[in-house]
Each structure stands twice: as structure tokens, then as C-alpha cells.
C-alpha positions as CSV (number, residue, x, y, z in Angstrom):
1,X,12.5,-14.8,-5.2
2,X,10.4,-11.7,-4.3
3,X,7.7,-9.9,-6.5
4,X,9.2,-6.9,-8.7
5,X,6.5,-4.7,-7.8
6,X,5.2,-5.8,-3.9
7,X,3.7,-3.2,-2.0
8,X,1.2,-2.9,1.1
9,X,-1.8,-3.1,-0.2
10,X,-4.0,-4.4,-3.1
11,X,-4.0,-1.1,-4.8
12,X,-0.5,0.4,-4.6
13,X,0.9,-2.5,-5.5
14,X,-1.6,-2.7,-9.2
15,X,-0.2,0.8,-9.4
16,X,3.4,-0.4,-9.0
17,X,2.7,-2.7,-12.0
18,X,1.2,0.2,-14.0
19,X,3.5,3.0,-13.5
20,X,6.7,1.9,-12.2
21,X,9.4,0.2,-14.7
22,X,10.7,-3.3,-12.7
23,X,14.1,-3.5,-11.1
24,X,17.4,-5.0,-12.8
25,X,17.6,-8.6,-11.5
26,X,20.7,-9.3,-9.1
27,X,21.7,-12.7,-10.2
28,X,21.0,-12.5,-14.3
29,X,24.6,-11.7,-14.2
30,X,25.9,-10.8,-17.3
31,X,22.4,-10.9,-18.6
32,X,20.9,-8.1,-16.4
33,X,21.1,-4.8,-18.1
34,X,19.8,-6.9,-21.6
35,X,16.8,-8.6,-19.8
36,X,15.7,-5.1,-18.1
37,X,16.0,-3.1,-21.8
38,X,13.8,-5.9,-22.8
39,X,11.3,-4.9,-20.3
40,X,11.3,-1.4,-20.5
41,X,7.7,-0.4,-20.6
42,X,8.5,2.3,-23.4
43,X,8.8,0.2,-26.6
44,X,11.1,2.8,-28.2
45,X,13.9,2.2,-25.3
46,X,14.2,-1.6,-25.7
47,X,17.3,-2.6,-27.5
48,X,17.1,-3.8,-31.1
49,X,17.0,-7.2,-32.0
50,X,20.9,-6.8,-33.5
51,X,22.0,-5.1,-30.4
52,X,20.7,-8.1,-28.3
53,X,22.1,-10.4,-30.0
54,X,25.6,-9.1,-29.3
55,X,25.1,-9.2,-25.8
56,X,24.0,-13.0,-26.4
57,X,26.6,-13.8,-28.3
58,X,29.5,-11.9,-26.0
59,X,28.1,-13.8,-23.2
60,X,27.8,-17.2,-24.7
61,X,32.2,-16.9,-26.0
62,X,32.8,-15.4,-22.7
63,X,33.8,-12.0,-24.3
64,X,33.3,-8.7,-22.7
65,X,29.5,-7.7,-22.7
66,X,29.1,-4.2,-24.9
67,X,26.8,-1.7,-23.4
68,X,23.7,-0.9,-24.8
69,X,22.5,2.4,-26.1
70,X,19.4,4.2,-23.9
71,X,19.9,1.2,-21.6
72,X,17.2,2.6,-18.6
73,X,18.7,2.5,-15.0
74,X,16.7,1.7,-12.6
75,X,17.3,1.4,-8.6
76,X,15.7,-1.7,-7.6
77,X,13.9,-1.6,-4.6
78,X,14.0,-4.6,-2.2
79,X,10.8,-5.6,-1.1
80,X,12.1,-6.4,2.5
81,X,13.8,-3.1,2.9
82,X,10.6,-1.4,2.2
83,X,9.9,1.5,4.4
84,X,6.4,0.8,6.6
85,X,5.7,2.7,9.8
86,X,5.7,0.4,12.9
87,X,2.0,0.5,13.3
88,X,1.1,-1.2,10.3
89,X,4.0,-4.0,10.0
90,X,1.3,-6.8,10.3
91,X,0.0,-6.3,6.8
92,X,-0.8,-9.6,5.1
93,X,1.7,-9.9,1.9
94,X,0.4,-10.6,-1.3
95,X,1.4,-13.8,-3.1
96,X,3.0,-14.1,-5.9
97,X,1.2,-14.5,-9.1
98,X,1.5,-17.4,-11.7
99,X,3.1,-16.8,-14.9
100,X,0.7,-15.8,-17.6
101,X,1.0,-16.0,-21.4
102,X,2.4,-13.2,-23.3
103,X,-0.3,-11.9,-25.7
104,X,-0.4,-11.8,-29.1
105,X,0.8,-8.6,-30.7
106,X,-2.3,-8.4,-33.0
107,X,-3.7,-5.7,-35.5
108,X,-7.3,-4.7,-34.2
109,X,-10.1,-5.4,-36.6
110,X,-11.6,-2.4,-38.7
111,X,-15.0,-3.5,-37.0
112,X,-13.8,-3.6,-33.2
113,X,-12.2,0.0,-33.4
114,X,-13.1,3.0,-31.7
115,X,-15.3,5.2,-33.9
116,X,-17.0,7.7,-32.3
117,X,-17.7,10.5,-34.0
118,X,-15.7,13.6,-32.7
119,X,-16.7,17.6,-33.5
120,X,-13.9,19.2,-36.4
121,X,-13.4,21.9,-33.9
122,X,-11.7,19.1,-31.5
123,X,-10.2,17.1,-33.5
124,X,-6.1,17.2,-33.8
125,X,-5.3,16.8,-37.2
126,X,-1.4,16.9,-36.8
127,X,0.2,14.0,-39.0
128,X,2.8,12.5,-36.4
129,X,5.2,10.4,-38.4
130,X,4.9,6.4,-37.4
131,X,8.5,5.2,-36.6
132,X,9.5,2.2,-38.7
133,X,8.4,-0.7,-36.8
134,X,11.6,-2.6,-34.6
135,X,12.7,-6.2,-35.3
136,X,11.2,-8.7,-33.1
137,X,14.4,-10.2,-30.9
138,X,13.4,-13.6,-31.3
139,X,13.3,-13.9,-35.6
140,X,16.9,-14.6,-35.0
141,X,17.4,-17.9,-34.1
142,X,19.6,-18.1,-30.4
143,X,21.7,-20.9,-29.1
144,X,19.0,-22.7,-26.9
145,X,21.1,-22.4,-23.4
146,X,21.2,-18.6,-23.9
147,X,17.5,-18.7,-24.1
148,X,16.9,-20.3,-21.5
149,X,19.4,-18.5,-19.2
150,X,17.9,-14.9,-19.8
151,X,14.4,-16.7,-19.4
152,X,15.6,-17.9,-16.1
153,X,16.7,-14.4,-15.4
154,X,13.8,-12.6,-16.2
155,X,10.9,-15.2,-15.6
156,X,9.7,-13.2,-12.6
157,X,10.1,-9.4,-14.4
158,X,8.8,-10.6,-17.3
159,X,5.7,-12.2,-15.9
160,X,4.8,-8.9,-14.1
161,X,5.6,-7.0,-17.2
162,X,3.2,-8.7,-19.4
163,X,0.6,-8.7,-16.9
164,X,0.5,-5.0,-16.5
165,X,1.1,-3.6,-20.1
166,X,1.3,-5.5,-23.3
167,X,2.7,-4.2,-26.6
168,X,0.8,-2.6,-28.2
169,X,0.1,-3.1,-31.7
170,X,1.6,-0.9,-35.1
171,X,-1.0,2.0,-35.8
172,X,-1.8,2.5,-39.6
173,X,0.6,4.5,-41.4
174,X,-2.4,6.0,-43.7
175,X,-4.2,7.1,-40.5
176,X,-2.8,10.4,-37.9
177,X,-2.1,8.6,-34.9
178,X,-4.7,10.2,-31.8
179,X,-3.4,11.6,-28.8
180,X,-4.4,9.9,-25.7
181,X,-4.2,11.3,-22.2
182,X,-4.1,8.7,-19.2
183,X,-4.8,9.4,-15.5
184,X,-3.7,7.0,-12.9
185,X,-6.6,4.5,-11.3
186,X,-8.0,5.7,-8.3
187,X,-6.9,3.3,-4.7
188,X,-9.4,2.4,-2.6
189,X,-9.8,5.2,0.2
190,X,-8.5,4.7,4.1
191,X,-11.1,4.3,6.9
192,X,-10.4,8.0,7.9
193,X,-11.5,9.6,4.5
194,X,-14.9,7.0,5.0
195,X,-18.1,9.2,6.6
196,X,-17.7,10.0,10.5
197,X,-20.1,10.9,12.7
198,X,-19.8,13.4,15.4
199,X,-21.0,11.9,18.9
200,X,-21.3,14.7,21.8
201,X,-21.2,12.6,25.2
202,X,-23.0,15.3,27.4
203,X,-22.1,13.4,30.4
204,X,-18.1,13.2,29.5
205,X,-17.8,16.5,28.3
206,X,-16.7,15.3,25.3
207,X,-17.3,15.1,22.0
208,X,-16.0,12.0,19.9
209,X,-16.3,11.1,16.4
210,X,-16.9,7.3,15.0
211,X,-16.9,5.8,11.6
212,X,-20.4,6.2,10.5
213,X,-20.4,1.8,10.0
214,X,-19.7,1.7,13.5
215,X,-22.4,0.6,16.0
216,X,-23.0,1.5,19.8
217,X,-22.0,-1.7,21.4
218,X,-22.2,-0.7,25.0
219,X,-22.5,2.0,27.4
220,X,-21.9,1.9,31.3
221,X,-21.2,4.6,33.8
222,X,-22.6,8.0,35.9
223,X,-22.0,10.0,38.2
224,X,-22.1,7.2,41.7
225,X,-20.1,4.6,39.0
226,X,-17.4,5.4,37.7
227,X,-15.9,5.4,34.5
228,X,-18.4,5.9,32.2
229,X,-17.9,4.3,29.5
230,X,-19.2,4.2,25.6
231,X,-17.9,0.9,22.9
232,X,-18.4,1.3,19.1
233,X,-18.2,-2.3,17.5
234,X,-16.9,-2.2,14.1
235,X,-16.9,-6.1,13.6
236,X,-13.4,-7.0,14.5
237,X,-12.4,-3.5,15.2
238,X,-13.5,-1.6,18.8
239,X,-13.6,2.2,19.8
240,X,-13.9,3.4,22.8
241,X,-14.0,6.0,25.4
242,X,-14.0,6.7,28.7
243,X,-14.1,8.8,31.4
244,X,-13.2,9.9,35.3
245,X,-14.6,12.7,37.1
246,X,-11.6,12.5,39.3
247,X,-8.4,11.0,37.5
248,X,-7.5,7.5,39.8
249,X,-3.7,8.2,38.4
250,X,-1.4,9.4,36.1
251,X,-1.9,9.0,32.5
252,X,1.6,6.8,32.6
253,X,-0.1,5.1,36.0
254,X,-3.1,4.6,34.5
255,X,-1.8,3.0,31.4
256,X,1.0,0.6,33.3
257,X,-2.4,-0.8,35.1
258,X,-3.9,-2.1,31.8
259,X,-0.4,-2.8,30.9
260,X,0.0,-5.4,34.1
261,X,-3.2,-6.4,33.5
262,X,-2.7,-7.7,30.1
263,X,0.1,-9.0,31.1
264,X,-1.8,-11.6,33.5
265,X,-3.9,-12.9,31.1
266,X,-1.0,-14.1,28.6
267,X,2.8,-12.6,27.1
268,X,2.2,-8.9,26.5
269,X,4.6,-6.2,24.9
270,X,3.8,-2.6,25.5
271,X,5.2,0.9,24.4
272,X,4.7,3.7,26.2
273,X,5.1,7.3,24.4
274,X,5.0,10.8,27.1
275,X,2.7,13.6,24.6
276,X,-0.2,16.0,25.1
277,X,-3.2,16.5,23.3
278,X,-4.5,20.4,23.0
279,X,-2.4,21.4,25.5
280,X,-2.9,18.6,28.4
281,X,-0.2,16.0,29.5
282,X,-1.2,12.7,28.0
283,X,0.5,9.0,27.0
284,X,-0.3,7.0,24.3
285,X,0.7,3.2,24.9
286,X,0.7,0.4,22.2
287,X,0.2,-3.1,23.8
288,X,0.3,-6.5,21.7
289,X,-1.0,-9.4,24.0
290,X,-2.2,-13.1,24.0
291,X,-5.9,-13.1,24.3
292,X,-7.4,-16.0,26.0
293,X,-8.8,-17.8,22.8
294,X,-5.0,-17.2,21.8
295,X,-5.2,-15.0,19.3
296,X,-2.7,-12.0,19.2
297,X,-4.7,-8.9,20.0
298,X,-3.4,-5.4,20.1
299,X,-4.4,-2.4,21.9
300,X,-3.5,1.3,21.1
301,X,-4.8,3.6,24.0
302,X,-4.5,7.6,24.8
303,X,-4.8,8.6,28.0
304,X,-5.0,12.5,29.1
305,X,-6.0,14.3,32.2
306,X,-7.7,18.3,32.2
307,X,-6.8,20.8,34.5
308,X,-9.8,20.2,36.9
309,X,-8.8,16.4,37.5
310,X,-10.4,14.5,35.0
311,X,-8.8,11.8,33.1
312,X,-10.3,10.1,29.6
313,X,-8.7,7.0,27.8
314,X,-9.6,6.7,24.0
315,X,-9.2,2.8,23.2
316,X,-9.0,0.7,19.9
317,X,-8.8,-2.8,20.4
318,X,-7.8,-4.7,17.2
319,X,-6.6,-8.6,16.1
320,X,-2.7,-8.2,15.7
321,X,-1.3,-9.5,12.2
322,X,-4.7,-9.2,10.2
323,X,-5.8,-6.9,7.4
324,X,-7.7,-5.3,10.2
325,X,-4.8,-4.2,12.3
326,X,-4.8,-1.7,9.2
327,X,-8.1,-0.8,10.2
328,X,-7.8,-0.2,13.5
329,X,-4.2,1.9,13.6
330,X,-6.1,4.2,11.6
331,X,-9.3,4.7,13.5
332,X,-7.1,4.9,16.6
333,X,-5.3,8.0,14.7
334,X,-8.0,9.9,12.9
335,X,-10.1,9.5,16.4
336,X,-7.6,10.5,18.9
337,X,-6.7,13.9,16.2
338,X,-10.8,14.6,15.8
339,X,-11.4,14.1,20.1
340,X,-12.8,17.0,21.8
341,X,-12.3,17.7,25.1
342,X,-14.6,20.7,26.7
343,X,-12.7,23.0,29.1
344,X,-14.2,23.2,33.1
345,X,-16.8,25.0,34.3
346,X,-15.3,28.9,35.0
């Protein structure tokens, strides 16, 4: 009932489907190590149509099931075991796809076949020897209910298996067979590898970088009103910072506050974690509250004080079980790592 090859994201879980072979199914009995030899991605390791028609026929008189030769073992991972750091539990699962049709194992036109020209100085002339081509499984005609129990077994492998790689066809025997190199596709890069821009806030004694999409959004604060106070709007995603000339508590202190406060306008969970950033006692809390429209917001904040009595708090405010909770964790991250606090005045 879960996808063979569910991940995260989008793009690690097309890569699963490229690279990785599926897991053995848990309740194809019998049937299992046959219907994952079938879908072994290397042609050369499936079993022949002979041997699988043992297996069939052992399972159908209730005989012991031989073992197949070069069966490939391989350690199914359960997509709800999957390990995922706490901060990014809320991401959005992928659905499952439909079923598609298996495609026909064709031989590819003379006219629709690669033929650039290549230099005789690159070219690999090696003759590799074409293996003789394997039985198809299915020329043998099967008692119908074994079909259709190893389709039942294998529906969701299978469907994933033709989606990502189908056979390919025989290559000419009169031709050498080319050599092909393959590099995996590139995933789509994380917020923090995106284009920052460094930010000096004179006033803070501070420097703070912000994803270059990012927008100033607001900006309060001097010296008489205190904090200041600088918002970068990222659309559902906010960055901000602040600071105190004189710290009005603890970092822990400061951080129950907003804690309470949250807590007032609707159910609020929050985290708190003692650490220190370049040297200076600081707490990082990670909040998850009702907002008033009643949508689940969550808030990751550090807070730090210097030696001379100031205290800053770097905020991301995020909505809590969206694709852009992804977002946010990792502006929160790369931000807090890149913030630069200058040292007082000797």
C-alpha cells in the first residue's frame, strides 16, 4: 500500500526511480523473490523464462519453491520508517501514480537512429559480443490464477519499474555496440545554495544575510525605541531581526515571553534548545502555534546576548505542514550560521 520508491521531495524521489532497484514485496509470499528478479533493472539478472516457470509451477502444486540463480537481494525500505530530521516532518507526500502501460519492446527505425558523425580518432571500435537474446516469460502459456497472483504481487513494483526504465531493445549483431556513459540528473537546489545578499544594519551592529528574492517588508526602531527591528517578506516565508541596546532578559527569558505569548492567542508547542553562537550564550526555540485565521504557523527563533549587554533575536516565521515549512527551516539555518555580530566598542 506505499510507493516503492517515496521520498521527500519531487526530485529524490525521480532519482529513487532511476537509480535504486525496488524492494521485495512483503505479502507476494511465495511469489516474492520471482516477482523482484523480474524487476531487476539489469536485464541480464532477471530469471529466464524456464526458471520462472518452475517457481509458478512449484507454487501452484504446493511444492517447495527452488531458488533462483543471481536472484538480487535487496533491503526494502519502508517508506514510514524513513529517516527525516524533526524540522522538516511536515513535508507534503507525493501521491501515488496510476498504472501505466508497459511499452513495446520495439527495434528503432534505421531513419530515427542516432548518426552523428564521430572523428576515427574517438571512435571505439571494440567488437563486444551481443548475448543471445532471453525468452520472453510470458510465450509460455501460465495457469491464469498464477498470473494473476504475481500481477497482484507486483502491480505496484511493476508500475514504478516501467515508469522509470523500460527494456530496451536488441542492438544489431552486424553493428559494435557503443559505449554510453550516464550521469545522474541534477535535483533542484535548496534555498541556501540560491543567491544571498549581505545586509550590514549599521545601527544593530550587525551584519545579516537574506535570500536575494527577499524584500524589505518593514523596519522600526532607534536609539529612544527600542528594539529595532528589520522584516524580509519572502511571500509566505518571514526573516527577521532584531535588536536591544540593553538585553530586557535572558535569551531563555526572552524566548519563554514569545513562548506565553503565543500561547494566548491559540494551542502552542514550543522547544527550547541552551547553545551559543561565536562564542556568546544563546537559545534557539522552535514554537508551532494556532494563528488567529487558524492556520498552523511555526516559528524558529535564536536569541543571543554580547558581552556589553545586548541581546538580538533572528526570527523565521513560516505556515506549519506546507511545502514552505521546507523553505523556511532552511532560511532559519543558513541565516542564523551566516549572522554577524560585531564585537563592542574597546
Amino acid at each position: 500500500g506505499e510507493p516503492p520508491f517515496r521520498r521527500t521531495t519531487v526530485e529524490s524521489t525521480l532519482a529513487a526511480v532511476l537509480s535504486h532497484e525496488p524492494p521485495e514485496p512483503e505479502r507476494a509470499g511465495s511469489l516474492g523473490p520471482l516477482i523482484t528478479g523480474l524487476l531487476a533493472k539489469d536485464p541480464d539478472r532477471r530469471p529466464e523464462a524456464e526458471e520462472a516457470a518452475k517457481v509458478l509451477d512449484a507454487v501452484a502444486e504446493g511444492s517447495p519453491v527452488p531458488s533462483l540463480a543471481e536472484t538480487p537481494v535487496v533491503v526494502a525500505q519502508k517508506p514510514d520508517r524513513m529517516t527525516e530530521s524533526g524540522e522538516d516532518s511536515g513535508t507534503v507526500r507525493l501521491k501515488k501514480p496510476e498504472p501505466a502501460a508497459r511499452p513495446d519492446s520495439t527495434v528503432v527505425p534505421e531513419a530515427q537512429r542516432d548518426s552523428t558523425v564521430v572523428p576515427e580518432a574517438q571512435r571505439d571500435t571494440t567488437v563486444v559480443p551481443v548475448p543471445k537474446p532471453k525468452p520472453r516469460l510470458l510465450r509460455r502459456p501460465l495457469p491464469a490464477a498464477l498470473l494473476g497472483a504475481a500481477l497482484a504481487g507486483g502491480v505496484g513494483l511493476g508500475a514504478s519499474y516501467v515508469l522509470a526504465e523500460p527494456e530496451p531493445a536488441p542492438a544489431p549483431i552486424s553493428v559494435a555496440e557503443p559505449r554510453y556513459s550516464s550521469t545522474p540528473a541534477a535535483t533542484a537546489t535548496d534555498i541556501a545554495d540560491e543567491p544571498w545578499g549581505r545586509t550590514r544594519e549599521k545601527d544593530m551592529k550587525a551584519v545579516l544575510y537574506v535570500p536575494s528574492r527577499y524584500k524589505e517588508d518593514h523596519r522600526q526602531g532607534d536609539a529612544t525605541d527600542q528594539p529595532r527591528m528589520v522584516i524580509y517578506d519572502g511571500g509566505e516565508v518571514q526573516l527577521r531581526l532584531s535588536e536591544w541596546d540593553a538585553a530586557p532578559a535572558t535569551p531563555t527569558g526572552r524566548a519563554k515571553q514569545q513562548a506565553d505569548e503565543w500561547a494566548r492567542i491559540g494551542a502552542a508547542d514550543t522547544q527550547f534548545t541552551e547553545t551559543s553562537l561565536q562564542g556568546r550564550p544563546a537559545v534557539v526555540a522552535d514554537t508551532t502555534y494556532d494563528a488567529e485565521e487558524g492556520r498552523p504557523t511555526r516559528v524558529m527563533q535564536l536569541v543571543v546576548t554580547t558581552d556589553d549587554g545586548r541581546m538580538y533575536e533572528l526570527r523565521v516565521d513560516m505556515p506549519k505542514g506546507t511545502p514552505d515549512e521546507k523553505e523556511g527551516t532552511s532560511v532559519f539555518k543558513a541565516a542564523r550560521d551566516r549572522l554577524e555580530i560585531e564585537k563592542a566598542a574597546s
